[in-house]
mmCIF file of C-alpha atoms in Angstrom:
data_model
loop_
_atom_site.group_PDB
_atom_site.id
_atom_site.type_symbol
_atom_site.label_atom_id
_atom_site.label_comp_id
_atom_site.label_asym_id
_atom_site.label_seq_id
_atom_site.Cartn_x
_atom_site.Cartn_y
_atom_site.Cartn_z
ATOM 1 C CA UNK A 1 -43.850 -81.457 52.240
ATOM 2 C CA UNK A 2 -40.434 -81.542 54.054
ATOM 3 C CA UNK A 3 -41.327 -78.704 56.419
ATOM 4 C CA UNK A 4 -44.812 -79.772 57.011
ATOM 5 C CA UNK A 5 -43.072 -82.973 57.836
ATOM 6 C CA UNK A 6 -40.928 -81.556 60.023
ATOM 7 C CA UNK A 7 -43.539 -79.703 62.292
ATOM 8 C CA UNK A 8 -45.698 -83.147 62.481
ATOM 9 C CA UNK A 9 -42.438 -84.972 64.380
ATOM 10 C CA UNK A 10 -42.116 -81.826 66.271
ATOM 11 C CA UNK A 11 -38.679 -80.958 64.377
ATOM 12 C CA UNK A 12 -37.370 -77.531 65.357
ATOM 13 C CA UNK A 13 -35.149 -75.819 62.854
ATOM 14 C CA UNK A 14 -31.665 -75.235 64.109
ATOM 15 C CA UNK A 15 -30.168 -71.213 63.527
ATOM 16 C CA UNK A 16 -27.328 -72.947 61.449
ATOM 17 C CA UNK A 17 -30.492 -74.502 59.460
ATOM 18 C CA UNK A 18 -33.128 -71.785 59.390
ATOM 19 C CA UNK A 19 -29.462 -69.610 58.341
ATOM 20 C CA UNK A 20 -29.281 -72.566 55.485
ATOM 21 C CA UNK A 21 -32.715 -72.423 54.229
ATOM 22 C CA UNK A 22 -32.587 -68.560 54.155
ATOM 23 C CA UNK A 23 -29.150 -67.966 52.201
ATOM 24 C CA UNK A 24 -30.715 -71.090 49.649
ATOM 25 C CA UNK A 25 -33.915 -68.900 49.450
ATOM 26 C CA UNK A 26 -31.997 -65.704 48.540
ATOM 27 C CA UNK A 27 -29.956 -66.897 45.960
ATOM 28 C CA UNK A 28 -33.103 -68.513 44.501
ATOM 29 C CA UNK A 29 -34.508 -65.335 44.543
ATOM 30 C CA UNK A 30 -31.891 -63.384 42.998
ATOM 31 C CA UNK A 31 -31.058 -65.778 40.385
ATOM 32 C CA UNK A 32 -34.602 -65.731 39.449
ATOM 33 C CA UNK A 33 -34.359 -61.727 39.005
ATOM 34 C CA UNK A 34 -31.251 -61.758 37.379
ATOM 35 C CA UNK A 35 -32.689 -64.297 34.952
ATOM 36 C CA UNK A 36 -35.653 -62.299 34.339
ATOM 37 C CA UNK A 37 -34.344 -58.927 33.837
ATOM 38 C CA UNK A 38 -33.092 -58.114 30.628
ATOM 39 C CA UNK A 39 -30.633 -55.838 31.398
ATOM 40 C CA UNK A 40 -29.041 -57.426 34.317
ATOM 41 C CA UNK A 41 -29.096 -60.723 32.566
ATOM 42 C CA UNK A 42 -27.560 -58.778 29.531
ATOM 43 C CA UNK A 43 -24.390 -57.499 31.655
ATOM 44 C CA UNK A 44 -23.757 -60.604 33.232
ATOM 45 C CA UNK A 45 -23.871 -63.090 30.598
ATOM 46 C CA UNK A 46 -22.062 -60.689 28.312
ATOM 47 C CA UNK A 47 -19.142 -60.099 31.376
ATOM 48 C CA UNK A 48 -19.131 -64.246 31.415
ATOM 49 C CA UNK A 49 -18.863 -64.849 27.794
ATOM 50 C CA UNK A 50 -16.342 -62.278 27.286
ATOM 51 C CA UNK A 51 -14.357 -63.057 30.566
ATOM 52 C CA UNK A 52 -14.238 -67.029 29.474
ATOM 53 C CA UNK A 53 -13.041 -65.878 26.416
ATOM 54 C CA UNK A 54 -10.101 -63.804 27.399
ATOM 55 C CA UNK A 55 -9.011 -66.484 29.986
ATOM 56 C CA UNK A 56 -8.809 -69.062 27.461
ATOM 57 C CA UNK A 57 -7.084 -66.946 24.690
ATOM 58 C CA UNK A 58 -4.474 -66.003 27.556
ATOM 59 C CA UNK A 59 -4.197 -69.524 29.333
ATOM 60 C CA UNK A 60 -5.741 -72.318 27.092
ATOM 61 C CA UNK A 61 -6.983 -73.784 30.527
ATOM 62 C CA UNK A 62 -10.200 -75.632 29.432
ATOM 63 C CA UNK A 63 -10.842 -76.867 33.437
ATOM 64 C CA UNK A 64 -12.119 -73.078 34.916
ATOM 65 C CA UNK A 65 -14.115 -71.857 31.941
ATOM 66 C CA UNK A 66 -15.624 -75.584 32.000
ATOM 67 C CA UNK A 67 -16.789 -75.446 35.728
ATOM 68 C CA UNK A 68 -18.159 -71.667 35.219
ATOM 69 C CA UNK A 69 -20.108 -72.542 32.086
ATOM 70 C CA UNK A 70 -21.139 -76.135 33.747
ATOM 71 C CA UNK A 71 -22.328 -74.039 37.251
ATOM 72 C CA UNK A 72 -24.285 -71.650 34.953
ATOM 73 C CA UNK A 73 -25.388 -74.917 32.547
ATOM 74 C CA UNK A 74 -27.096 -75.910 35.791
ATOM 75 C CA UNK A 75 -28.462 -72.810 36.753
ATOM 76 C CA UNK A 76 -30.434 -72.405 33.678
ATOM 77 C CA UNK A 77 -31.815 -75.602 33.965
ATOM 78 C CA UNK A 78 -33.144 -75.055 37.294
ATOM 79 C CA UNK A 79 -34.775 -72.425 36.228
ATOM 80 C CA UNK A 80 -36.328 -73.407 32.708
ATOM 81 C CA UNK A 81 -39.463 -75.272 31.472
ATOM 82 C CA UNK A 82 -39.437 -78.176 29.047
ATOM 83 C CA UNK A 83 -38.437 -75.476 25.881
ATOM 84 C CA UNK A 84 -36.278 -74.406 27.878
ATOM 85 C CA UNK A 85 -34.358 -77.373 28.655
ATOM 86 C CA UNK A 86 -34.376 -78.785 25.386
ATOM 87 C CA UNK A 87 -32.547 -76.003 24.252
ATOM 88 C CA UNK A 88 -29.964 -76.505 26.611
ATOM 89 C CA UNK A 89 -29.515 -80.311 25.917
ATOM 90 C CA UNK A 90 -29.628 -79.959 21.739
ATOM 91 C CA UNK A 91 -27.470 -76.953 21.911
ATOM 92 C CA UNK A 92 -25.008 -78.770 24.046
ATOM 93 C CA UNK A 93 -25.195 -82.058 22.343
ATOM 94 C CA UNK A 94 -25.361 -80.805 18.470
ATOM 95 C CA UNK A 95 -23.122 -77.773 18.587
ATOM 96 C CA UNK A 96 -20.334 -79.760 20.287
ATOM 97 C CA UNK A 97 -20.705 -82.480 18.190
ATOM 98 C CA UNK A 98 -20.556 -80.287 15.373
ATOM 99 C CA UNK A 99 -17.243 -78.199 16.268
ATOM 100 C CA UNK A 100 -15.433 -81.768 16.576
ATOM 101 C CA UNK A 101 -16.313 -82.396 13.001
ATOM 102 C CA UNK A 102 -16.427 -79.253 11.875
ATOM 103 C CA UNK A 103 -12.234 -79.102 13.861
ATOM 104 C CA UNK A 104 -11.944 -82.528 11.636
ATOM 105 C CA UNK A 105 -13.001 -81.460 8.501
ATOM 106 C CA UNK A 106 -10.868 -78.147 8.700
ATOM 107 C CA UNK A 107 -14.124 -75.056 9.003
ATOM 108 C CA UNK A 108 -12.549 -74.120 11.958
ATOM 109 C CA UNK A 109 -9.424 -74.369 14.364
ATOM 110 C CA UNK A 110 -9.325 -73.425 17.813
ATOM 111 C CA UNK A 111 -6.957 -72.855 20.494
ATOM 112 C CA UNK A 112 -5.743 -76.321 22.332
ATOM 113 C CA UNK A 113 -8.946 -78.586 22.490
ATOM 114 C CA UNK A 114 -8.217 -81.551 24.741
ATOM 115 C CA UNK A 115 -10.954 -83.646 22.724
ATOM 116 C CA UNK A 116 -10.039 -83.843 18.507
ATOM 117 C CA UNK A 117 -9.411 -80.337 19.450
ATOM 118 C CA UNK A 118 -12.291 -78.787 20.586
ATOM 119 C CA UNK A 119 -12.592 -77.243 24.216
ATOM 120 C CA UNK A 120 -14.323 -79.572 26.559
ATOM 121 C CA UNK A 121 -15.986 -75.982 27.945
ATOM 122 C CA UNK A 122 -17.794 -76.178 24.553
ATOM 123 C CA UNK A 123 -20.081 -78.648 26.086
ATOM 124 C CA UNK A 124 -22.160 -76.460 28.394
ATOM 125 C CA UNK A 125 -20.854 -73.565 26.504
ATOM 126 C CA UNK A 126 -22.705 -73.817 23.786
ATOM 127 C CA UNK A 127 -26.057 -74.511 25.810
ATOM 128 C CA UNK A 128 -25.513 -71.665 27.977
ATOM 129 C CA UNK A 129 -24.700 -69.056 25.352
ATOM 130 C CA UNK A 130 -27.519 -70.259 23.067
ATOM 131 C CA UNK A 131 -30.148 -70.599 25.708
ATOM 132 C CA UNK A 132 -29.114 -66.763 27.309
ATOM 133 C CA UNK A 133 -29.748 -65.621 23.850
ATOM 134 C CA UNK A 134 -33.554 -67.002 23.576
ATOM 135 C CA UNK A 135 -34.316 -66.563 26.908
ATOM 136 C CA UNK A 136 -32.325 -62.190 26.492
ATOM 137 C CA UNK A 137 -34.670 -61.467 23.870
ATOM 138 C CA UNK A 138 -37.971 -63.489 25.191
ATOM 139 C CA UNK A 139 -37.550 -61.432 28.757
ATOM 140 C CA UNK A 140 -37.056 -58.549 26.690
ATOM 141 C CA UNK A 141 -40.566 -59.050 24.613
ATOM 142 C CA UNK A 142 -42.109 -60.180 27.717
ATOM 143 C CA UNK A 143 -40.958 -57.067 29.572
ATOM 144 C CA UNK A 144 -41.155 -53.825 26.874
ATOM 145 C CA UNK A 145 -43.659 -55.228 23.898
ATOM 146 C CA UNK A 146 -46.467 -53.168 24.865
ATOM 147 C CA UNK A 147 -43.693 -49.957 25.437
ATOM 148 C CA UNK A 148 -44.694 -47.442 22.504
ATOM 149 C CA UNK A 149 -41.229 -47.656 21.426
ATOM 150 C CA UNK A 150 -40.953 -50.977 21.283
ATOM 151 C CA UNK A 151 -41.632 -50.512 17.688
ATOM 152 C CA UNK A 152 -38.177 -49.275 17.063
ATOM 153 C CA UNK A 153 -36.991 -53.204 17.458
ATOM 154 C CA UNK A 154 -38.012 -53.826 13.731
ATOM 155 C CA UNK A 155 -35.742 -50.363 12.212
ATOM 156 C CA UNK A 156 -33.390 -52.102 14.835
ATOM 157 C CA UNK A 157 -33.191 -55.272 12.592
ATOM 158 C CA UNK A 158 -33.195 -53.465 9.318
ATOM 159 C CA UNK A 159 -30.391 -51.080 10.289
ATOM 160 C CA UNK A 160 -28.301 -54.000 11.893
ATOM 161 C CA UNK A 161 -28.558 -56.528 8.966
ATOM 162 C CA UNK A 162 -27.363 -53.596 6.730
ATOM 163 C CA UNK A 163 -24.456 -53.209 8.341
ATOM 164 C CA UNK A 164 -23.488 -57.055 9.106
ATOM 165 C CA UNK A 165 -24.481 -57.644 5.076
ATOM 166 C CA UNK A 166 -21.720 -54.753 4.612
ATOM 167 C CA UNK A 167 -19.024 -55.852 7.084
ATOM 168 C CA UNK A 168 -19.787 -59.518 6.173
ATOM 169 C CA UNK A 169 -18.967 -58.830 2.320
ATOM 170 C CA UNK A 170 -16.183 -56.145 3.060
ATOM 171 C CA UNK A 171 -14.384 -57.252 5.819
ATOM 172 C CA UNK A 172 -15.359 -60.806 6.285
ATOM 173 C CA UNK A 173 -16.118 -64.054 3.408
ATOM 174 C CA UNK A 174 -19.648 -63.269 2.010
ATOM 175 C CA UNK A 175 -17.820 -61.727 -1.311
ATOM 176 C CA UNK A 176 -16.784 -65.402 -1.897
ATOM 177 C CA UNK A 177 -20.111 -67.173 -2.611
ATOM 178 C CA UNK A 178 -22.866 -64.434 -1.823
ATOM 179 C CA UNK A 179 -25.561 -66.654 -3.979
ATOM 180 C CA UNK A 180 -25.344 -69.386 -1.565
ATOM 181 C CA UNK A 181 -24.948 -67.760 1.583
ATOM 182 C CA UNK A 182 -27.714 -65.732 1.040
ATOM 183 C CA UNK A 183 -29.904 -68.724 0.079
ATOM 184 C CA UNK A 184 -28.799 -70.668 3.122
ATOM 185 C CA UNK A 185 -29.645 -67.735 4.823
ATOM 186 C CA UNK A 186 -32.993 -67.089 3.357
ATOM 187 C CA UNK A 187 -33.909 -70.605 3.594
ATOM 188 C CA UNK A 188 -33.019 -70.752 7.376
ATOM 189 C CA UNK A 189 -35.594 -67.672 7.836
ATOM 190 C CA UNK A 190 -38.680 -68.892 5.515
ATOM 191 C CA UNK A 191 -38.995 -71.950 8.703
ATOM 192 C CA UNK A 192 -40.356 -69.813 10.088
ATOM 193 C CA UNK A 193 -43.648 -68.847 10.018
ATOM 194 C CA UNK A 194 -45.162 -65.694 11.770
ATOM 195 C CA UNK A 195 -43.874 -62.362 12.054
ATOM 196 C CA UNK A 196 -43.106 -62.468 15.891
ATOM 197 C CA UNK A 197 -41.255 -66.137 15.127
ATOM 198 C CA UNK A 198 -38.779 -63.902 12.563
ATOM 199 C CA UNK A 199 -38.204 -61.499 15.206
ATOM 200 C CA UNK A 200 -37.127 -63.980 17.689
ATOM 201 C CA UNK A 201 -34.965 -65.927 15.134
ATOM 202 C CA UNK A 202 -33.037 -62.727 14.051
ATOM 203 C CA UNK A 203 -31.998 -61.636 17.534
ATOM 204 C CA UNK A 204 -31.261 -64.877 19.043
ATOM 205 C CA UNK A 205 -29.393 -65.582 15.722
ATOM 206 C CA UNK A 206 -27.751 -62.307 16.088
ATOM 207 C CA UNK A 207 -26.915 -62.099 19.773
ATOM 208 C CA UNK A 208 -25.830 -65.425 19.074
ATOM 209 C CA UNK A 209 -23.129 -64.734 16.576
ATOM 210 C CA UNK A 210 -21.694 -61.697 18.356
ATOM 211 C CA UNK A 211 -19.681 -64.519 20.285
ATOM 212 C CA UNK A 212 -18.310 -65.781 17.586
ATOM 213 C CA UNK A 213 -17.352 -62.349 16.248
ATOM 214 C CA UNK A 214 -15.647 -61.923 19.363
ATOM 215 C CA UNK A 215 -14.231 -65.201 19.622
ATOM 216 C CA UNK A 216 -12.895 -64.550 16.222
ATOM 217 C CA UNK A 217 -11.178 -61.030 17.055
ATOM 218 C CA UNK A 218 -9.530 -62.708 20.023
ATOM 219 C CA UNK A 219 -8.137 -65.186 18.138
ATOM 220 C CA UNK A 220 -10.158 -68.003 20.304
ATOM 221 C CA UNK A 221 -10.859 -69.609 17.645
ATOM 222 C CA UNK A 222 -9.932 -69.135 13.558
ATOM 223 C CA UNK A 223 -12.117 -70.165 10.315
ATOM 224 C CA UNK A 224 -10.737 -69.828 6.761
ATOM 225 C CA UNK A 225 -13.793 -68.566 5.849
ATOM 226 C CA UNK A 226 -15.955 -66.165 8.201
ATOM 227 C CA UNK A 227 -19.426 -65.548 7.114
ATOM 228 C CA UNK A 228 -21.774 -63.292 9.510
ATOM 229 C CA UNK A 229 -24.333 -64.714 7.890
ATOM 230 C CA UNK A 230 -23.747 -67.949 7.388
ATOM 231 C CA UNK A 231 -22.928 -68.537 10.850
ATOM 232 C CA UNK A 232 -26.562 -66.839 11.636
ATOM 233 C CA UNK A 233 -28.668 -69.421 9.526
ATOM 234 C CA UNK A 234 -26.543 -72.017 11.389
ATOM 235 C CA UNK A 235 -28.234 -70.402 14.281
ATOM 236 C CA UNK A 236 -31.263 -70.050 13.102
ATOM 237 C CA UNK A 237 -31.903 -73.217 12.057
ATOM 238 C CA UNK A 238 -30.551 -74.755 15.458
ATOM 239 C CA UNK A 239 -33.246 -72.536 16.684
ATOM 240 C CA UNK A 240 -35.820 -74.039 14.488
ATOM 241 C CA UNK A 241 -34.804 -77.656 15.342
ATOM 242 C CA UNK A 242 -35.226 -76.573 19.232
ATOM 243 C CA UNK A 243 -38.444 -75.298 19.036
ATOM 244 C CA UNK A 244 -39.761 -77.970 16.739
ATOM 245 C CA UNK A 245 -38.541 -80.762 18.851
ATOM 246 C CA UNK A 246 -40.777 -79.201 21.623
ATOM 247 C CA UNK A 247 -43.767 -78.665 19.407
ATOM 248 C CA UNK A 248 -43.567 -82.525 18.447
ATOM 249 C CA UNK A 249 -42.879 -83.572 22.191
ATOM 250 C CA UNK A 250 -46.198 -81.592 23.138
ATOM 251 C CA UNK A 251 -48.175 -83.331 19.779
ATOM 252 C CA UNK A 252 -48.641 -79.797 18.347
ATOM 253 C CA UNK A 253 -46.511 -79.729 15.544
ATOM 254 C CA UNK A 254 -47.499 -79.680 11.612
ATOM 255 C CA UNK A 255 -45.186 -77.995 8.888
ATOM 256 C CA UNK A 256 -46.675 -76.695 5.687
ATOM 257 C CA UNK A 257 -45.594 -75.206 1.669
ATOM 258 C CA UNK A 258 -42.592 -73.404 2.130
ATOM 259 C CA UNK A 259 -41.588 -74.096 5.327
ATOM 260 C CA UNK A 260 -41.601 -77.788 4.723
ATOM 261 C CA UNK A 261 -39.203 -77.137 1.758
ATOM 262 C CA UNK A 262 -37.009 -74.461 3.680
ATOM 263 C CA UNK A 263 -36.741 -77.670 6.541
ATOM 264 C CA UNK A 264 -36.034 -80.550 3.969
ATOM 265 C CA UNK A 265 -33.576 -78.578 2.114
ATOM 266 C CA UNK A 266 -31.518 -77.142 4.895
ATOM 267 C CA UNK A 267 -31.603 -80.800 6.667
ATOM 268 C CA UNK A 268 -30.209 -82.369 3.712
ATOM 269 C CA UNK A 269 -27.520 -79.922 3.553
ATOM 270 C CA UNK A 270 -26.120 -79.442 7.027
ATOM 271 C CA UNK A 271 -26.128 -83.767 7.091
ATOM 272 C CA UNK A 272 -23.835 -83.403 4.262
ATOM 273 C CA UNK A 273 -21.498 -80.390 6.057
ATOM 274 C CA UNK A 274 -21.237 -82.378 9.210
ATOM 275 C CA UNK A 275 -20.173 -85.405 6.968
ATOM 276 C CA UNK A 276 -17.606 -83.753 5.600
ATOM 277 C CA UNK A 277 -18.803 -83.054 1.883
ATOM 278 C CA UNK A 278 -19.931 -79.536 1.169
ATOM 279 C CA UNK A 279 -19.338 -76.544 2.945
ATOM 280 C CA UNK A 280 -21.077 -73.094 1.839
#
């Protein structure tokens, strides 16, 4: 509309405009393919994550990784639809809210926190790193599902939640209550209610909590009790509460049997961990 505008009044671009519009168009362009390749996307978001985390650990200067996670908050949103953005927003708003109780109530500790000792780059940190893992595995579907060895995906989950159920109870906290971690756990899976739906759950869940395994080993950030999975139904269920928040905003939503039971039950309990009163 601009540029038809433009020509109407007889408006000639200027080379320092026409050199605007061009570099604005480029980077448009290759954000786009960077968002929409897996394995580009992949390398750069796991360079970011991993490069904001060994700043911090070494500095504990909240401002830089704050205005990199922020620029690529931003970025994301430009270039999502209304899921997508929801994610971003709930992610943001929930998990932070979340790690300032959860810093209150003692689940975790992290490294200087200038607000009740959380990281302000928490904010858009949590959007960003939750919304790269939906949108790593959905480009990845969208890209390879009709590869013939695509198929290998599902002996991918079965041979990767073998060995996170074995470093989880050897090396980690799932040896301390493995009942109710595993019923969280199963709980935060049965909302879910096609095959395709688990799938997506377990790897954003999964890519998901390989920051916080990192963020752990760097010493980031410190819980007194580490649970792979207990950390991944967190996930999962954030996941669930995304996606039904869009379902209800587009009038599309209806839960049934299990899944109504798996969403009551988990709701009740993670109101009662972010007041303070049970943690499992």
């Amino acid at each position: 509309m601009i540029s038809q505008l433009r020509v109407f009044l007889g408006i000639r671009d200027t080379p320092a405009h026409q050199s605007s519009n061009y570099l604005r168009s480029s980077l448009e362009e290759k954000s786009r393919v960077l968002l929409s390749t897996p394995h580009y996307f992949f390398i750069f978001m796991l360079s970011v994550i991993f490069g904001v985390l060994v700043y911090y650990r070494a500095t504990v200067d909240e401002i830089l990784p704050t205005l990199v996670l922020s620029f690529l908050w931003i970025l994301f949103w430009k270039n999502s639809d209304q899921k997508g953005k929801i994610f971003l927003v709930i992610a943001s708003v929930f998990g932070y809210v979340h790690e300032l109780l959860g810093v209150r109530y003692g689940y975790f500790t992290y490294l200087g926190g200038f607000i009740g000792g959380s990281p302000i780059w928490l904010i858009p940190g949590y959007g960003t790193i939750f919304w790269s893992s939906y949108n790593l595995w959905k480009k990845f579907e969208e890209k390879y599902s009709k590869n013939d060895w695509f198929g290998l995906s599902n002996y991918f989950v079965a041979l990767s939640f073998a060995a996170l159920l074995a470093v989880d109870y050897f090396v980690f906290d799932l040896s301390t209550n493995p009942a109710g971690i595993l019923i969280k756990f199963s709980l935060a899976f049965m909302l879910f209610r096609t095959f395709e739906g688990l799938r997506l759950a377990y790897f954003v869940a999964f890519f998901t909590v390989l920051t916080e395994f990192t963020g752990e080993m760097l010493g980031t950030w410190a819980h007194p009790d580490f649970s792979l999975l207990s950390l991944m139904a967190g996930y999962v269920f954030l996941l669930w509460v995304c996606l039904t928040l869009n379902d209800f905003a587009k009038g599309r939503y209806l839960m049934k049997g299990k899944q109504s039971i798996a969403a009551v039950v988990l709701t009740g309990f993670y109101i009662l961990s972010l007041l303070g009163l049970i943690s499992v």
